[in-house]
CSV table of C-alpha atoms in Angstrom, one decimal:
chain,number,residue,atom,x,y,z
A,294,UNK,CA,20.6,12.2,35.0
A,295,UNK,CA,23.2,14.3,33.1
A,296,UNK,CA,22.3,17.8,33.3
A,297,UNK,CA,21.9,20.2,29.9
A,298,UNK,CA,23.1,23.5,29.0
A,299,UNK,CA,20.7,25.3,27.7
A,300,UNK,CA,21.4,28.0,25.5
A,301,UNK,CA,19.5,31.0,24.3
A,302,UNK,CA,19.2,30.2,21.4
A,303,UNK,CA,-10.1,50.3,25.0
A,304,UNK,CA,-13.8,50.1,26.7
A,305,UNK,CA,-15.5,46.9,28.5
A,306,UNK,CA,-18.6,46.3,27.0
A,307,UNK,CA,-20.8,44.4,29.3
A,308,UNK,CA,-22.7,41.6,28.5
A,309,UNK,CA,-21.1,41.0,25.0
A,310,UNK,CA,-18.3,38.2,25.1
A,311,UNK,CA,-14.8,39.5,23.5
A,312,UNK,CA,-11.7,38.8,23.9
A,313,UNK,CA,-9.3,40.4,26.4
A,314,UNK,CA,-6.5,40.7,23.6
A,315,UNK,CA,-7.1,41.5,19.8
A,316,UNK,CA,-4.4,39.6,17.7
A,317,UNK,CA,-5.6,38.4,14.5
A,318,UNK,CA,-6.6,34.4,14.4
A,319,UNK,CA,-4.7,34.3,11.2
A,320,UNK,CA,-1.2,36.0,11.0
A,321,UNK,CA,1.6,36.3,8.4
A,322,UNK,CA,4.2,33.8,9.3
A,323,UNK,CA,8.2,35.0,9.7
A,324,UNK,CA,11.1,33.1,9.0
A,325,UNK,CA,13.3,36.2,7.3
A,326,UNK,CA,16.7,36.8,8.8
A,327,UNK,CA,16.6,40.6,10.8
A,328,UNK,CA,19.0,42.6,11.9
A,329,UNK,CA,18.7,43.8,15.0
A,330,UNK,CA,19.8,47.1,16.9
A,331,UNK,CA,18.4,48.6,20.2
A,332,UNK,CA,19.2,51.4,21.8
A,333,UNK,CA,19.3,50.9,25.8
A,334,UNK,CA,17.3,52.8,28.3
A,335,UNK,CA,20.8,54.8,29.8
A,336,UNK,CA,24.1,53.5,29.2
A,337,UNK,CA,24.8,50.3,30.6
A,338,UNK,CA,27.7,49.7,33.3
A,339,UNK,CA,29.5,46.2,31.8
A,340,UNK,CA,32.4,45.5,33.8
A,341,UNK,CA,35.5,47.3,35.4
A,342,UNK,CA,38.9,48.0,34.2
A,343,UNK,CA,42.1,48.8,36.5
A,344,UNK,CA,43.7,52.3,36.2
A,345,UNK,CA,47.4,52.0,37.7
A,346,UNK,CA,46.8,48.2,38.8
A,347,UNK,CA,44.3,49.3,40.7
A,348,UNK,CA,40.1,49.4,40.2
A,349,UNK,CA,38.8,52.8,40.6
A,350,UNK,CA,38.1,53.2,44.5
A,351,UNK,CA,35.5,55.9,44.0
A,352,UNK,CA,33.3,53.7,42.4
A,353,UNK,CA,32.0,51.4,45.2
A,354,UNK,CA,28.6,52.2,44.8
A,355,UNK,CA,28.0,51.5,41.2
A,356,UNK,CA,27.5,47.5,39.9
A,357,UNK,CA,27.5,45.9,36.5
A,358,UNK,CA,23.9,45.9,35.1
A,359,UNK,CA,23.3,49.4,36.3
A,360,UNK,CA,22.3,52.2,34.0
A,361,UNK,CA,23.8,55.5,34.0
A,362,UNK,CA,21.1,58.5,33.4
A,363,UNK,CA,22.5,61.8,34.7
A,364,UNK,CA,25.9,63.0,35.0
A,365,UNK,CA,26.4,66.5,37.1
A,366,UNK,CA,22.6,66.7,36.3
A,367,UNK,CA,22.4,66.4,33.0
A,368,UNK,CA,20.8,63.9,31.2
A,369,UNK,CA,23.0,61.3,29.3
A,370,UNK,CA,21.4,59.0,26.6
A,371,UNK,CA,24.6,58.1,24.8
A,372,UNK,CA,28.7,57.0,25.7
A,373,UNK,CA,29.3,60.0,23.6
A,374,UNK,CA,27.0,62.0,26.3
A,375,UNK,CA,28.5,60.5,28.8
A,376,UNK,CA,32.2,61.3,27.5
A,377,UNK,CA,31.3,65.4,26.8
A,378,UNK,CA,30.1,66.0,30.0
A,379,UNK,CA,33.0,64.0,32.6
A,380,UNK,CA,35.4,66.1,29.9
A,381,UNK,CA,33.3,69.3,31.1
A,382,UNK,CA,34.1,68.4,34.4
A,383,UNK,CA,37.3,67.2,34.2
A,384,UNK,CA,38.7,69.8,36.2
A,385,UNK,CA,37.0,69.0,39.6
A,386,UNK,CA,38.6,65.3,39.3
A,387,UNK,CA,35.0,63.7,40.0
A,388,UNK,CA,31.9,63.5,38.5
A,389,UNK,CA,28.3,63.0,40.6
A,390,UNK,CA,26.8,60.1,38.5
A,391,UNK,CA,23.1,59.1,38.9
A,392,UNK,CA,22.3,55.8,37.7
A,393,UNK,CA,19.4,53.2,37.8
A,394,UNK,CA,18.7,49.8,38.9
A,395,UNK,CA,15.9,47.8,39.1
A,396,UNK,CA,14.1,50.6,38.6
A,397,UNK,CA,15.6,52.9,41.8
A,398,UNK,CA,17.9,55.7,41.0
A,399,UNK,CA,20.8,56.5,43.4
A,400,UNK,CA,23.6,58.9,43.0
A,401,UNK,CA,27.8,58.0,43.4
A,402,UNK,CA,30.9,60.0,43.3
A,403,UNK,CA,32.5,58.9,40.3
A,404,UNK,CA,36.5,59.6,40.1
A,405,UNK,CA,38.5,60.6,37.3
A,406,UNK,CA,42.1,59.3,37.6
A,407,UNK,CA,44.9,60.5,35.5
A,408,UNK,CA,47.3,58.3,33.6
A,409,UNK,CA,49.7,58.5,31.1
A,410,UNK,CA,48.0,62.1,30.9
A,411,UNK,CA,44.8,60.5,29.8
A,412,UNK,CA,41.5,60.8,32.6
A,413,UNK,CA,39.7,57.4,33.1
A,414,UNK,CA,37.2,56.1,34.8
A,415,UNK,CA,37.4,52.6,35.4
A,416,UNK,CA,33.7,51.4,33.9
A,417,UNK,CA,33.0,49.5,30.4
A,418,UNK,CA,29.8,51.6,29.3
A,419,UNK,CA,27.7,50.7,26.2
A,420,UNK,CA,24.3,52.2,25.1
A,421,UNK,CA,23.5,49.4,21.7
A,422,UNK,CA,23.5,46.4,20.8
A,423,UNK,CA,23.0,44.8,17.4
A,424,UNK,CA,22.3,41.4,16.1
A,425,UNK,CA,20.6,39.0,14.2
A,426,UNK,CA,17.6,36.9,14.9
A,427,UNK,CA,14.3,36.0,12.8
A,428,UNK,CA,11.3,37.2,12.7
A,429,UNK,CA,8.0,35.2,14.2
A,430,UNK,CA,5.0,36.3,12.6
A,431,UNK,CA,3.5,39.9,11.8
A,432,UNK,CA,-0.2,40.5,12.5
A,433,UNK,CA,-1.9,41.8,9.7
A,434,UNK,CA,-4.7,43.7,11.7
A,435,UNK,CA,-2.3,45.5,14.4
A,436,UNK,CA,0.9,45.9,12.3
A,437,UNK,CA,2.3,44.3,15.5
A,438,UNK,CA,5.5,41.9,14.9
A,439,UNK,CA,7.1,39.9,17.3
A,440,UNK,CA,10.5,38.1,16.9
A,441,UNK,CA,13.2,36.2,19.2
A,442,UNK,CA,10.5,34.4,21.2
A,443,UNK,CA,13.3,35.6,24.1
A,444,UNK,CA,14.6,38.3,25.7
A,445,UNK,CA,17.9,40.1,24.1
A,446,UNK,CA,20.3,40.1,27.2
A,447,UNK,CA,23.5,42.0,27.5
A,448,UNK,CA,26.4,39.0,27.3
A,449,UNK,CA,29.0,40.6,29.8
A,450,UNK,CA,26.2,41.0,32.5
A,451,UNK,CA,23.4,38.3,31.2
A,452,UNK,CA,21.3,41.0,32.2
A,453,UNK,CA,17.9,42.1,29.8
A,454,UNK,CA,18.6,45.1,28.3
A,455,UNK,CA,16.2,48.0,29.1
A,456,UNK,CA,15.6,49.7,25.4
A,457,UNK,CA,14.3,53.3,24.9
A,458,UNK,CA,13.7,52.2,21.2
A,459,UNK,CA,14.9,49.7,18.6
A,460,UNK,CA,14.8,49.1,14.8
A,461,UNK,CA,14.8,45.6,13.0
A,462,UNK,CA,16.0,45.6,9.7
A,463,UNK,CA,17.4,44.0,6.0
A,464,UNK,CA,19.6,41.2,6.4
A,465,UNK,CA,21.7,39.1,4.2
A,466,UNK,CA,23.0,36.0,5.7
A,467,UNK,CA,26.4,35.0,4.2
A,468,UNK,CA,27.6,31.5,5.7
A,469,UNK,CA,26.4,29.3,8.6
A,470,UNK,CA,29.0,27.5,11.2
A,471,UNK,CA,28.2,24.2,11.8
A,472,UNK,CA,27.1,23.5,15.5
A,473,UNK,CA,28.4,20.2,17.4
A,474,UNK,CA,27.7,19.2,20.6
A,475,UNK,CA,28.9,21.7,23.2
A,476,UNK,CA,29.3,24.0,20.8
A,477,UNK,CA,26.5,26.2,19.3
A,478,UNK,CA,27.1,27.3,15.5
A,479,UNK,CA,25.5,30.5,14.2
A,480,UNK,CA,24.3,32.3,11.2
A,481,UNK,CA,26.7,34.9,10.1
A,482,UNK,CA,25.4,38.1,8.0
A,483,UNK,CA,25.8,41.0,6.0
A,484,UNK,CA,23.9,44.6,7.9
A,485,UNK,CA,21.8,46.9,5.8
A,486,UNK,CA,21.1,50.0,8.3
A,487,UNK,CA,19.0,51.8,6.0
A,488,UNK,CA,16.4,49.2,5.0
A,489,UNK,CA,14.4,49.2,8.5
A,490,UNK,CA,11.0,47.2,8.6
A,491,UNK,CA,9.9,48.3,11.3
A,492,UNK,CA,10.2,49.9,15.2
A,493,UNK,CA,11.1,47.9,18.4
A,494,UNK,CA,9.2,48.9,21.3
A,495,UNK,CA,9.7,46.4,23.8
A,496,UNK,CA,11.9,43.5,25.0
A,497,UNK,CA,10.6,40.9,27.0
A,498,UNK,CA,11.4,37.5,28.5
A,499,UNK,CA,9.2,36.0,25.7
A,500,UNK,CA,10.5,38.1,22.8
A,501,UNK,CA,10.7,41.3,21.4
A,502,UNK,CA,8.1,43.2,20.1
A,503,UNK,CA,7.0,46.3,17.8
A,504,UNK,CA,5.5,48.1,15.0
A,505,UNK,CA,6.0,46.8,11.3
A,506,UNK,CA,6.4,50.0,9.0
A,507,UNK,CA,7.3,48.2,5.8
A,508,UNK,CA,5.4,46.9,3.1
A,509,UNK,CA,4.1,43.0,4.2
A,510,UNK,CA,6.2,39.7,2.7
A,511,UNK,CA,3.8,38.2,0.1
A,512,UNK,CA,3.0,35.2,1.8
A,513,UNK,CA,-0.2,33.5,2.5
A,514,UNK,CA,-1.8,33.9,6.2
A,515,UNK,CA,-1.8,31.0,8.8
A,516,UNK,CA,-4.2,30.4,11.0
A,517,UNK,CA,-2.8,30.6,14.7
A,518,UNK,CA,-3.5,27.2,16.8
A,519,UNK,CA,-4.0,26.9,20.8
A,520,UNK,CA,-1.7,25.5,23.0
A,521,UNK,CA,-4.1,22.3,23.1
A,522,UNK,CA,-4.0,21.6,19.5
A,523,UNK,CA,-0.2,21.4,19.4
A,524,UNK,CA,0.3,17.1,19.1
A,525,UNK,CA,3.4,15.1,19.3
A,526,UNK,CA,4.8,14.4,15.7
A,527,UNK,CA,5.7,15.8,12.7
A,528,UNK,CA,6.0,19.3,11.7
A,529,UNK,CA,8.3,22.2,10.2
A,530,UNK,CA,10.2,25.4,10.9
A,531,UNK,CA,10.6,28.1,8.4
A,532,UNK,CA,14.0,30.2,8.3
A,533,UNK,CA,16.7,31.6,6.3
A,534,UNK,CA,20.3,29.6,5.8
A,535,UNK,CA,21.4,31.4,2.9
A,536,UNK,CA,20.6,34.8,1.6
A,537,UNK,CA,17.4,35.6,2.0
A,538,UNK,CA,15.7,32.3,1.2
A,539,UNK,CA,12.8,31.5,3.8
A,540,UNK,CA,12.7,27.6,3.4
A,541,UNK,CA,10.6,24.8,5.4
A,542,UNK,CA,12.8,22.4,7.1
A,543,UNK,CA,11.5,18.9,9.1
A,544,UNK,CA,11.5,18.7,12.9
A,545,UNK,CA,9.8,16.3,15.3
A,546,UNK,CA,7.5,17.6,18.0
A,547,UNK,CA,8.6,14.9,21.0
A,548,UNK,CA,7.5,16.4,23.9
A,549,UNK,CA,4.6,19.4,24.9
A,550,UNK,CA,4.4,21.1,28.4
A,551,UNK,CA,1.5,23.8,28.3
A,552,UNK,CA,2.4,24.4,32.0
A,553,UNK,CA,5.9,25.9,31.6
A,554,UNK,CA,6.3,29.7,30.6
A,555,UNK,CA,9.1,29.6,27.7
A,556,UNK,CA,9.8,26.0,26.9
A,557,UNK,CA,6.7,24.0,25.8
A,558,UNK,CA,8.0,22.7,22.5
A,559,UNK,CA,10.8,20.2,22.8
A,560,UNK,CA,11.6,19.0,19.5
A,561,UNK,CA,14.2,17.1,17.0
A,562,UNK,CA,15.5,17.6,13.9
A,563,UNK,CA,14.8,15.3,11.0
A,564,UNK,CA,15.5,17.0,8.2
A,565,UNK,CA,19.0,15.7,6.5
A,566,UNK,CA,19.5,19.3,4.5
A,567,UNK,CA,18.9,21.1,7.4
A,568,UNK,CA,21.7,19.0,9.6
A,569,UNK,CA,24.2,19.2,6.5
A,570,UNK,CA,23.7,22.9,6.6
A,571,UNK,CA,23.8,23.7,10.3
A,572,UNK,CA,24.6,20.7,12.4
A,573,UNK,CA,21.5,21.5,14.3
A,574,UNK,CA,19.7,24.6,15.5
A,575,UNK,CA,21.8,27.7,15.5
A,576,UNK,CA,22.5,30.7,17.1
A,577,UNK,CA,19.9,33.4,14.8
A,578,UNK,CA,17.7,30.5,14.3
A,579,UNK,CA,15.5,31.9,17.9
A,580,UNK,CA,12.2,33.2,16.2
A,581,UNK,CA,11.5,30.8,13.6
A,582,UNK,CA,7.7,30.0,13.3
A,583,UNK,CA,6.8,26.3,14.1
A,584,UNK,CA,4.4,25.2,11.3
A,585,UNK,CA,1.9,22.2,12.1
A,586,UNK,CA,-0.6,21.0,9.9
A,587,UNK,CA,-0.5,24.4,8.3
A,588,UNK,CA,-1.2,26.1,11.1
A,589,UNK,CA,1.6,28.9,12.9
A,590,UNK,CA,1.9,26.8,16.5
A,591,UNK,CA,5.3,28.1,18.1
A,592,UNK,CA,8.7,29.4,17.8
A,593,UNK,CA,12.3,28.3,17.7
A,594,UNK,CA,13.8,29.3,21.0
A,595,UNK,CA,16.8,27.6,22.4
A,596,UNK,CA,19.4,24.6,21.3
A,597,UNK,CA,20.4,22.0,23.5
A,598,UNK,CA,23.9,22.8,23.5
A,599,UNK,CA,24.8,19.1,24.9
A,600,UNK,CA,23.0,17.5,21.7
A,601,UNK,CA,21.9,20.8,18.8
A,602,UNK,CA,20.2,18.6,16.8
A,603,UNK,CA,17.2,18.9,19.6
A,604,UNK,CA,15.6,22.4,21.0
A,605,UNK,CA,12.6,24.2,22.6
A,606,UNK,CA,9.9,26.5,21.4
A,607,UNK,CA,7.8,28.7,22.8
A,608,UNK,CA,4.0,28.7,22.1
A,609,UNK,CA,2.4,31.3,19.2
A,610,UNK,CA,-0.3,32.4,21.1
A,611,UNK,CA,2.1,33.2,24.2
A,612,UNK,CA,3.8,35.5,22.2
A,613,UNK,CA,0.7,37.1,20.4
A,614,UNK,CA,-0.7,37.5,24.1
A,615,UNK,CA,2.6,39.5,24.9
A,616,UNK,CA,2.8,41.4,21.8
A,617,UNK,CA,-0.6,42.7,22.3
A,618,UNK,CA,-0.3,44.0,25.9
């Protein structure tokens, strides 16, 4: 069987029977194109660079995928941090550089080698990353959103990025490139920083997750449907292709697993606009509710990179479930 790439796209009261978790049973559906930006959780080691021909021997100790929190003791929350304080030191020809991973913080020598009059370190560093995805559903009640129905990962390390906060906001999409097969097309976009909806405050394996600060899209509220009411057949996604357009495109549910934890919706695309537009799903796509008999049931997730006419979503009430914890 040929194998296929997948791509990214409060108090118990006894005796009264409630429910664990307190999302809403009807929700505002997504489908608007965000902009994304998060701000990571210490600055993130990427990769390595030579100094001389050589990679920086006093290094030995830190890996991609770690986080750098303290430099000489101080804390460090940006590269620009991070770049005041080894010039501070630059003197002593090393900094002492605590960093974190998986959760365990450890301390290295780090050395600063001259060259061509110019101190380096030898490490890639970033603290942000922005980009675009679409928003899932906002619950009305909570003011919780979710969006992505996947984890944002950091492409150099494919390592989830730990955020220490996050902002979604306006976005403008200007043009769409066509996938094929082996090739995943994406949405490209115009940024506007300043019109934030809302707060990120968490990124998880099954999306990410905050606080919506802005007023709510005029739309009217679907009611959210089990994992068991989701049926083979017909039904529609809701996303942006141009502008900021929210339209309802055809898909074909072809396949349901309610035992797997991210991909329980395998589906095709019927709709001829849609595959004139796109080719298939595309990258920015991930987060676009799943509509069935006008009820929210999933998300967009991934594309089949081997054949993006067909993808995966993710069930609704997983990522309600999440965003509530």
């Amino acid at each position: 069987m040929k194998k296929l790439k997948i791509l990214l796209l409060g108090l118990l009261l006894l005796l009264l029977p409630i429910n664990a978790l307190a999302y809403s049973d009807y929700i505002i559906p997504g489908g608007e194109t965000l902009g994304i930006e998060i701000k990571s959780d210490g600055i993130m080691v990427i990769g390595f660079y030579p100094i001389k021909g050589k990679y920086n021997k006093g290094t030995p100790l830190i890996k991609t995928g770690d986080y750098i929190i303290e430099v000489e003791g101080i804390d460090v929350e940006s590269v620009d941090d991070l770049t005041k304080v080894i010039e501070d030191n630059i003197d002593k020809g090393y900094v002492n550089v605590t960093y974190r991973r998986k959760n365990k913080a450890s301390t290295s020598k780090l050395e600063l080698i001259k060259d061509d009059g110019i101190y380096k370190t030898g490490l890639y560093v970033k603290d942000s990353i922005t980009g675009i995805g679409t928003l899932s559903y906002i619950d009305p009640e909570t003011k919780v959103f979710g969006a992505l129905g996947h984890e944002i990962v950091e492409s150099s390390t494919n390592s989830i990025v730990e955020i220490k906060s996050g902002t979604i906001f306006r976005n403008y999409i200007t043009g769409i490139e066509k996938s094929s097969n082996g090739i995943p097309g994406s949405k490209n976009a115009k940024f506007y920083y300043d019109t934030t909806y809302g707060k990120i405050l968490k990124n998880t394996n099954v999306g990410i997750y905050g606080i919506y600060e802005d007023t709510f899209p005029d739309k009217e509220l679907l009611k959210v449907a089990e994992a068991d009411e989701v049926k083979i057949g017909s039904a529609k996604i809701q996303t942006v292709l141009d502008g900021e357009n929210v339209d309802e495109y055809k898909i074909n549910i072809t396949a349901i697993n309610e035992n797997a934890s991210i991909k329980n919706i395998s589906f095709s695309i019927d709709d001829e606009s849609l595959l004139e537009k796109t080719g298939g799903v595309v990258q920015g796509m991930s987060g676009s509710p799943i509509i069935q008999d006008n009820k929210i049931i999933g998300v967009v997730t991934h594309v089949v990179i081997d054949n993006p006419t067909t993808g995966y979503g993710i069930f609704i009430t997983t990522m309600l479930e999440e965003g509530e914890k």
